[in-house]
Coordinates of C-alpha atoms in Angstrom, one line a residue:
M1 CA 9.8 26.6 36.5
S2 CA 7.6 28.0 34.0
E3 CA 4.7 25.6 32.4
V4 CA 3.5 25.4 29.3
D5 CA -0.1 24.2 27.9
A6 CA 0.3 20.1 27.6
R7 CA -1.3 20.6 24.2
A8 CA 2.0 22.5 23.2
T9 CA 4.4 19.1 23.2
V10 CA 2.2 17.3 20.6
G11 CA 4.6 17.0 17.4
Q12 CA 7.4 18.6 18.8
A13 CA 9.9 16.7 17.3
A14 CA 8.0 15.6 14.5
G15 CA 10.9 15.8 12.2
R16 CA 12.4 12.9 10.1
G17 CA 15.6 12.9 10.9
Q18 CA 13.7 12.8 15.3
V19 CA 11.5 10.2 14.0
A20 CA 14.8 7.5 12.7
A21 CA 16.1 8.9 16.1
W22 CA 12.9 7.9 17.6
G23 CA 13.1 4.7 16.0
L24 CA 16.9 3.7 16.8
W25 CA 16.1 2.8 20.3
D26 CA 13.7 0.2 18.9
W27 CA 16.8 -1.3 16.7
G28 CA 19.1 -0.7 19.4
S29 CA 16.9 -2.2 22.2
S30 CA 15.9 -5.4 20.5
A31 CA 19.1 -6.3 21.7
F32 CA 17.8 -7.2 25.1
N33 CA 14.8 -9.1 24.1
A34 CA 15.9 -11.4 21.4
V35 CA 19.4 -11.9 22.1
I36 CA 19.7 -11.7 25.9
L37 CA 16.1 -12.3 27.3
T38 CA 14.6 -14.8 24.7
F39 CA 17.2 -16.9 22.0
V40 CA 20.5 -16.5 23.4
F41 CA 21.9 -15.6 27.3
S42 CA 18.8 -17.0 28.7
V43 CA 19.4 -20.4 27.3
Y44 CA 22.8 -20.1 28.1
L45 CA 22.0 -19.3 31.7
T46 CA 19.2 -22.4 32.5
D47 CA 21.7 -25.0 30.0
K48 CA 25.2 -24.5 30.5
V49 CA 25.5 -22.5 33.7
G50 CA 22.6 -23.9 36.0
D51 CA 23.0 -26.9 34.2
D52 CA 25.0 -29.1 37.2
L53 CA 22.8 -27.0 40.0
P54 CA 22.2 -28.9 42.9
G55 CA 19.3 -28.8 44.9
G56 CA 15.3 -29.9 44.1
I57 CA 14.9 -27.5 41.5
S58 CA 15.4 -26.5 38.4
P59 CA 17.5 -23.6 36.5
S60 CA 14.7 -23.1 34.5
A61 CA 12.4 -22.9 37.8
W62 CA 15.1 -20.0 39.1
L63 CA 14.9 -18.0 35.8
G64 CA 10.7 -18.1 35.3
W65 CA 10.8 -16.6 39.4
A66 CA 13.3 -13.9 38.6
L67 CA 11.4 -13.1 35.5
G68 CA 8.3 -13.3 37.6
L69 CA 9.7 -10.8 40.4
A70 CA 10.9 -8.1 37.8
G71 CA 7.3 -8.3 36.3
L72 CA 5.4 -7.6 39.8
V73 CA 8.3 -4.6 40.3
V74 CA 7.9 -2.9 37.2
A75 CA 3.6 -3.6 37.7
V76 CA 3.6 -1.7 40.7
T77 CA 5.5 0.8 39.5
A78 CA 6.0 1.5 36.3
P79 CA 2.7 4.1 36.5
V80 CA 3.7 6.6 39.2
S81 CA 7.5 6.4 37.1
G82 CA 5.5 7.4 34.1
Q83 CA 3.6 9.8 36.2
R84 CA 6.5 11.3 37.6
F85 CA 8.6 11.6 34.7
D86 CA 6.2 13.4 32.6
A87 CA 5.2 15.6 35.8
T88 CA 9.3 16.9 36.5
A89 CA 9.5 17.3 32.9
K90 CA 12.6 14.7 33.2
R91 CA 11.1 12.0 30.5
K92 CA 13.9 11.9 28.6
R93 CA 16.7 11.8 31.4
S94 CA 14.5 9.7 33.0
L95 CA 15.1 6.7 29.9
A96 CA 18.5 7.8 29.4
V97 CA 19.2 6.8 33.1
L98 CA 17.2 3.2 32.5
T99 CA 18.8 2.9 29.3
A100 CA 21.8 3.0 30.7
L101 CA 21.5 0.7 33.3
C102 CA 19.9 -2.3 31.3
I103 CA 22.9 -1.4 29.6
A104 CA 24.7 -1.9 32.4
S105 CA 23.2 -5.4 33.4
M106 CA 23.7 -6.6 30.2
T107 CA 27.6 -6.1 30.7
L108 CA 27.9 -7.6 33.5
M109 CA 26.9 -10.8 32.2
F110 CA 30.2 -10.9 30.7
F111 CA 31.0 -12.0 34.2
V112 CA 28.4 -14.9 34.5
H113 CA 31.0 -17.8 34.2
D114 CA 30.1 -21.5 33.0
D115 CA 29.3 -22.4 36.9
H116 CA 26.2 -23.1 38.6
H117 CA 27.9 -20.5 41.5
Y118 CA 27.4 -18.3 38.7
L119 CA 24.0 -18.5 38.1
W120 CA 22.9 -16.4 41.2
L121 CA 24.3 -13.4 39.7
G122 CA 23.2 -14.4 36.1
L123 CA 20.0 -14.5 37.8
V124 CA 20.0 -10.8 39.3
L125 CA 21.7 -9.4 36.4
L126 CA 19.0 -10.8 34.1
G127 CA 15.8 -8.9 36.5
L128 CA 17.1 -6.0 36.8
G129 CA 18.1 -5.7 33.2
S130 CA 14.5 -6.8 32.2
A131 CA 12.4 -4.9 34.8
F132 CA 15.4 -1.3 33.9
F133 CA 14.3 -1.8 30.2
E134 CA 10.5 -2.5 31.1
L135 CA 10.7 0.8 32.5
A136 CA 12.8 2.1 30.4
S137 CA 9.5 2.0 27.2
V138 CA 7.3 4.1 29.4
P139 CA 9.2 7.1 28.3
Y140 CA 10.2 6.0 25.2
N141 CA 6.5 4.7 24.1
A142 CA 5.6 8.2 25.5
M143 CA 8.1 10.4 23.1
L144 CA 5.7 8.8 20.7
R145 CA 3.7 11.9 20.8
Q146 CA 5.9 14.1 20.9
V147 CA 7.9 12.5 17.9
S148 CA 4.6 12.5 15.7
T149 CA 1.7 14.6 14.9
P150 CA -2.1 13.4 15.0
A151 CA -1.7 12.6 11.3
T152 CA 1.1 10.5 11.6
V153 CA 1.0 8.6 14.9
G154 CA 0.1 5.8 13.1
R155 CA 2.7 5.7 10.6
V156 CA 5.3 6.4 13.4
S157 CA 4.6 4.1 15.6
G158 CA 4.6 1.1 12.3
F159 CA 8.4 2.7 11.9
G160 CA 9.2 1.7 15.7
W161 CA 8.0 -1.7 15.8
A162 CA 9.2 -2.8 12.9
M163 CA 12.5 -1.4 13.4
G164 CA 12.8 -3.1 16.4
Y165 CA 11.6 -6.4 14.3
F166 CA 14.5 -6.1 11.7
G167 CA 16.9 -4.2 14.8
G168 CA 16.6 -7.9 16.5
I169 CA 16.6 -9.8 13.0
F170 CA 20.1 -8.3 12.4
L171 CA 21.7 -8.7 15.7
L172 CA 20.5 -12.1 15.8
L173 CA 22.9 -13.3 12.5
I174 CA 25.7 -11.4 13.5
C175 CA 25.5 -13.2 16.7
Y176 CA 24.9 -17.0 15.5
F177 CA 27.5 -16.8 12.6
G178 CA 29.8 -14.3 14.4
F179 CA 29.8 -16.9 18.1
I180 CA 27.8 -19.2 17.6
A181 CA 27.5 -21.2 14.6
G182 CA 29.5 -24.9 14.7
E183 CA 30.7 -27.7 16.4
G184 CA 33.8 -28.4 18.5
D185 CA 35.7 -25.7 21.2
T186 CA 35.6 -22.9 18.2
R187 CA 32.6 -21.6 17.6
G188 CA 31.8 -18.9 14.7
L189 CA 33.4 -17.0 12.5
L190 CA 35.9 -15.4 14.8
G191 CA 36.4 -18.5 16.2
I192 CA 35.9 -17.6 19.7
P193 CA 36.5 -20.3 22.8
T194 CA 33.3 -21.9 24.0
D195 CA 35.3 -22.6 27.3
D196 CA 34.1 -21.1 30.3
G197 CA 30.8 -19.9 27.8
L198 CA 33.4 -17.3 26.5
N199 CA 31.1 -17.1 23.4
I200 CA 28.3 -16.8 25.0
R201 CA 29.5 -14.4 27.3
L202 CA 30.9 -12.0 24.6
V203 CA 27.9 -11.6 22.7
A204 CA 26.3 -9.8 25.9
I205 CA 29.1 -7.5 25.6
V206 CA 27.9 -7.4 21.5
A207 CA 24.0 -6.7 22.7
A208 CA 25.1 -4.2 25.0
V209 CA 27.9 -2.1 22.5
W210 CA 24.7 -2.8 20.6
F211 CA 21.8 -1.3 22.7
A212 CA 24.5 1.8 23.7
A213 CA 25.3 3.0 19.8
F214 CA 21.7 2.8 18.7
A215 CA 20.5 5.2 21.7
L216 CA 21.9 7.7 21.9
P217 CA 20.4 9.8 19.0
V218 CA 17.0 9.7 20.4
L219 CA 19.1 11.6 23.7
F220 CA 20.9 13.9 21.5
T221 CA 17.7 14.9 18.8
V222 CA 14.9 14.7 20.7
P223 CA 13.9 17.7 22.7
E224 CA 13.0 17.3 26.8
L225 CA 8.8 17.5 27.4
P226 CA 8.7 21.2 28.9
R227 CA 7.3 20.8 32.3
T228 CA 3.4 21.2 32.0
D229 CA 0.1 22.0 33.6
A230 CA -1.1 18.5 33.0
D231 CA -1.7 16.9 36.9
P232 CA -1.4 19.0 39.3
G233 CA 0.6 18.1 42.1
A234 CA 2.5 15.4 40.6
A235 CA 5.2 17.3 40.3
N236 CA 6.4 17.8 44.0
A237 CA 4.7 14.9 45.2
G238 CA 6.6 11.8 47.7
F239 CA 7.1 8.5 46.5
F240 CA 4.1 7.4 48.5
A241 CA 1.9 10.7 47.6
S242 CA 2.6 9.6 43.9
Y243 CA 0.2 6.5 44.9
R244 CA -2.7 8.8 46.3
I245 CA -2.5 11.0 42.8
L246 CA -2.4 8.2 40.9
A247 CA -5.8 7.0 42.4
R248 CA -7.0 10.1 42.4
D249 CA -6.6 10.2 38.0
L250 CA -7.5 6.6 38.3
R251 CA -10.9 7.7 39.5
E252 CA -11.5 11.2 37.3
L253 CA -10.6 8.6 34.4
W254 CA -13.2 6.3 35.6
V255 CA -15.5 8.9 35.5
T256 CA -15.0 11.5 32.8
D257 CA -13.5 9.1 29.9
R258 CA -14.3 5.1 30.5
R259 CA -13.6 4.3 26.9
T260 CA -9.7 4.6 27.9
A261 CA -10.3 2.5 31.0
T262 CA -11.7 -0.3 29.1
F263 CA -9.2 0.2 25.8
L264 CA -6.2 -0.5 28.9
I265 CA -8.1 -4.0 29.6
A266 CA -9.5 -4.9 26.1
S267 CA -5.2 -4.0 24.7
A268 CA -3.4 -5.7 28.2
I269 CA -5.7 -9.0 27.0
F270 CA -5.1 -9.2 22.9
R271 CA -1.0 -8.0 24.0
D272 CA -0.8 -11.3 26.1
G273 CA -2.6 -13.4 22.9
L274 CA -0.2 -11.9 20.4
V275 CA 2.8 -12.5 23.0
G276 CA 1.8 -16.0 22.9
V277 CA 1.5 -16.6 19.0
F278 CA 5.7 -15.9 19.3
T279 CA 6.4 -17.9 22.6
F280 CA 5.2 -21.2 21.8
G281 CA 5.8 -20.7 17.7
A282 CA 9.1 -22.2 17.9
V283 CA 7.3 -25.3 20.0
L284 CA 4.5 -26.3 17.8
A285 CA 6.6 -26.3 14.8
V286 CA 8.8 -28.6 16.1
R287 CA 6.7 -30.8 18.1
V288 CA 2.8 -30.9 16.0
Y289 CA 3.8 -29.6 12.2
D290 CA 7.3 -31.7 12.0
I291 CA 9.0 -28.3 11.1
A292 CA 12.9 -29.4 11.6
D293 CA 15.2 -28.2 14.1
S294 CA 17.6 -26.6 11.9
D295 CA 14.5 -24.6 10.2
V296 CA 12.7 -23.1 13.3
L297 CA 15.5 -20.7 13.5
L298 CA 14.6 -19.8 9.7
F299 CA 10.6 -19.6 10.2
G300 CA 11.8 -16.7 13.1
I301 CA 13.3 -14.8 10.6
A302 CA 10.9 -15.2 7.9
A303 CA 7.7 -14.2 10.9
N304 CA 9.8 -10.8 12.2
V305 CA 10.5 -9.6 8.7
V306 CA 6.5 -10.1 7.8
A307 CA 5.5 -9.1 10.8
A308 CA 7.1 -5.7 10.7
L309 CA 5.7 -5.2 7.1
G310 CA 3.2 -5.9 8.5
A311 CA 3.6 -3.3 11.0
I312 CA 4.6 -0.5 8.5
V313 CA 2.0 -1.1 5.8
A314 CA -0.8 -0.6 8.6
G315 CA 0.4 2.8 9.7
R316 CA -0.7 4.4 6.5
F317 CA -4.4 2.7 6.9
D318 CA -3.9 3.2 11.2
D319 CA -3.5 7.1 10.5
R320 CA -6.2 6.5 7.7
G321 CA -9.0 5.1 9.4
G322 CA -8.1 4.6 12.6
P323 CA -6.2 2.2 15.2
K324 CA -9.2 0.4 16.2
L325 CA -10.3 -0.4 12.5
V326 CA -6.4 -1.8 12.0
I327 CA -6.7 -4.2 15.4
V328 CA -9.9 -5.4 14.7
V329 CA -8.9 -6.2 11.8
S330 CA -5.8 -8.0 13.1
L331 CA -7.1 -10.7 15.5
V332 CA -10.1 -11.6 12.3
S333 CA -7.6 -12.8 10.9
M334 CA -5.6 -14.6 13.6
I335 CA -8.4 -15.8 14.6
I336 CA -9.2 -17.4 11.3
C337 CA -5.6 -18.8 10.9
G338 CA -4.9 -19.6 14.4
L339 CA -7.9 -22.3 13.8
A340 CA -6.7 -23.0 10.3
L341 CA -3.4 -24.6 11.7
L342 CA -5.7 -27.2 14.4
V343 CA -7.1 -29.1 11.5
V344 CA -3.9 -28.6 9.3
S345 CA -0.8 -30.5 9.0
G346 CA 3.2 -30.5 7.7
P347 CA 6.0 -28.2 7.0
L348 CA 4.7 -26.9 4.1
M349 CA 1.0 -25.2 5.7
F350 CA 2.4 -24.3 9.1
W351 CA 5.0 -21.5 7.0
I352 CA 1.5 -21.1 5.3
F353 CA -1.1 -20.1 8.0
G354 CA 1.6 -19.3 10.5
L355 CA 3.3 -16.7 8.3
L356 CA -0.1 -15.5 7.4
L357 CA -1.0 -14.8 11.1
T358 CA 2.4 -13.4 12.9
V359 CA 2.1 -10.6 9.5
F360 CA -1.2 -9.4 11.9
V361 CA 1.2 -9.4 14.9
G362 CA 3.3 -6.3 14.3
P363 CA -0.1 -4.1 12.8
A364 CA -2.0 -4.9 16.4
Q365 CA 0.4 -4.6 18.1
S366 CA 1.6 -0.9 16.8
A367 CA -1.8 0.1 16.5
A368 CA -2.3 -0.6 20.0
R369 CA 0.1 1.4 20.7
S370 CA -1.0 4.4 18.5
F371 CA -5.0 4.1 20.1
L372 CA -3.8 4.9 23.5
A373 CA -1.5 7.4 22.4
R374 CA -3.9 9.5 21.0
L375 CA -6.3 8.7 24.0
A376 CA -3.7 10.3 26.8
P377 CA -4.0 13.7 28.2
P378 CA -1.1 15.8 26.8
G379 CA 1.3 15.9 29.4
R380 CA 0.2 12.4 30.3
E381 CA 1.5 10.0 28.2
G382 CA 4.4 8.7 30.7
Q383 CA 1.5 8.2 33.0
F384 CA -0.7 6.2 30.6
F385 CA 2.3 3.9 29.0
G386 CA 2.5 2.9 32.9
L387 CA -0.8 2.0 32.8
Y388 CA -1.1 0.4 29.7
T389 CA 2.6 -0.9 30.7
T390 CA 0.9 -2.0 34.7
T391 CA -1.9 -4.3 32.9
G392 CA -0.1 -6.3 31.0
R393 CA 1.6 -7.9 33.3
A394 CA -1.5 -8.2 35.4
V395 CA -2.9 -10.4 32.9
S396 CA 0.1 -12.5 31.2
F397 CA -0.8 -15.3 32.9
L398 CA -3.6 -15.7 30.5
A399 CA -2.0 -17.2 27.0
P400 CA 0.4 -19.7 29.1
T401 CA -2.1 -20.6 31.2
L402 CA -4.6 -21.4 28.7
F403 CA -1.7 -23.1 26.3
G404 CA -1.1 -24.9 29.2
L405 CA -4.9 -26.4 29.9
F406 CA -5.5 -27.0 26.8
V407 CA -2.9 -29.5 25.4
W408 CA -3.6 -31.2 29.2
L409 CA -7.2 -31.6 28.6
F410 CA -6.7 -33.0 24.9
H411 CA -3.4 -34.7 25.6
S412 CA -2.5 -33.2 22.5
D413 CA 0.5 -29.9 21.9
R414 CA -2.1 -28.6 18.7
A415 CA -4.7 -28.5 21.2
G416 CA -3.1 -25.5 22.5
I417 CA -3.5 -22.8 19.9
I418 CA -7.3 -23.5 20.9
G419 CA -6.0 -21.2 24.4
I420 CA -4.1 -19.0 22.0
V421 CA -7.3 -18.1 20.0
L422 CA -9.3 -17.6 22.5
V423 CA -7.3 -14.9 24.0
L424 CA -7.2 -13.5 21.1
A425 CA -11.1 -13.8 20.4
I426 CA -11.6 -12.1 24.5
G427 CA -9.1 -9.2 24.3
L428 CA -10.9 -8.6 20.2
I429 CA -14.5 -8.9 22.1
A430 CA -14.0 -6.2 25.0
L431 CA -11.9 -4.7 22.1
L432 CA -15.4 -4.0 20.2
P433 CA -17.2 -1.7 22.5
V434 CA -14.6 0.8 22.7
R435 CA -15.1 3.9 20.4
S436 CA -12.6 4.9 18.0
P437 CA -10.5 8.0 18.5
D438 CA -10.9 10.5 15.8
P439 CA -7.7 10.3 13.6
M440 CA -7.2 13.7 14.4
E441 CA -8.2 13.5 17.8
I442 CA -5.5 15.5 20.5
A443 CA -7.4 14.5 24.0
A444 CA -8.1 16.2 26.9
S445 CA -7.7 16.9 30.0
P446 CA -9.8 13.6 32.2
S447 CA -10.8 17.4 33.9
D448 CA -11.9 19.3 30.8
N449 CA -14.6 16.8 30.0
E450 CA -17.7 15.8 31.4
P451 CA -18.8 12.1 32.3
R452 CA -19.4 9.8 29.0

């Protein structure tokens, strides 16, 4: 197969229809994050399926270990996977296969009955689905460079994040009102029986169909990555040899462009803080600010809406002033709102400052993705987004650990906010020395650069 100049792949599919198709994958993939992993199936697994699990280990602990093992697999394999997707010109094929495996895992969750003997099947399927989903995000994020130009990468990234937020909200509402709401032996507007967890098992099928339907457009409209000359030797390397090539590339990157390495570290830290905002937001709402349990879902919907709108608006500023400015403004604003939440009380103040805080989550996430897309050498985006995933996994303990530490030290759930704010502040400090990429910059291969 002949190789092309990697720069020719930038913006090769930047038409509006292809951008929309790319964003629809984010819309569809929210089915796994929102419905399966966060709000519905994982709760069913721990509260219903594993409710009478014998032994001294809780189903929540088993869930944490299963997801932790999946995360370890992702952390170890993501960089070389992305490297091979690019080098072998199979980026889109890899996205299709990994998406299909995730959807298959979701579909098989229908067979996880409300009996503790099925807990292990549920844990395996959830762990596999999580690993496949995160690995699929590597070629998907790498496609950002194909469906955008240097002048539009910020707004396209913001569009994708917003589609994910809105898709998750829309599907959650469908599942809640159609299958979950109400009391008694049947639930939802469809009157689905709750016996043997049937209503939740059907939700898993709905989520799988949703993901499949909205994942198809990108596979039909965005062309496969052509084979490029960006990473010599990677296409023909075996599994273990791929790690040697990765080590070579990382040494080269450290010598020629430490900006990228520093950004990967800084972004991993502040992205963990962003995750912490949503992870612990519901807990704080109920336990500290007296938000009614029934209103938590409403706040979650509102938070996702403002985060999505923030990502869309910030994408414009990203393309004009660069992604670093968007990230810095977002993190500073979140730190201020977090400190305000330390001293205010009551539901109204939480609604005001909580929504002000979450409005900046979307812009920070979107701009971090566009920042790396601008830094990654053309043809090696998969490898760089694999490293992005791995570094994120490596520090994913920070926000939960510091949240718990400050709660323990001050004997107050409110003090946990200090831990999240501290993670955001550390990430901000680490980012400040990193030079922002020029909005129109197309990165060169590290071998083409002089050390800097």
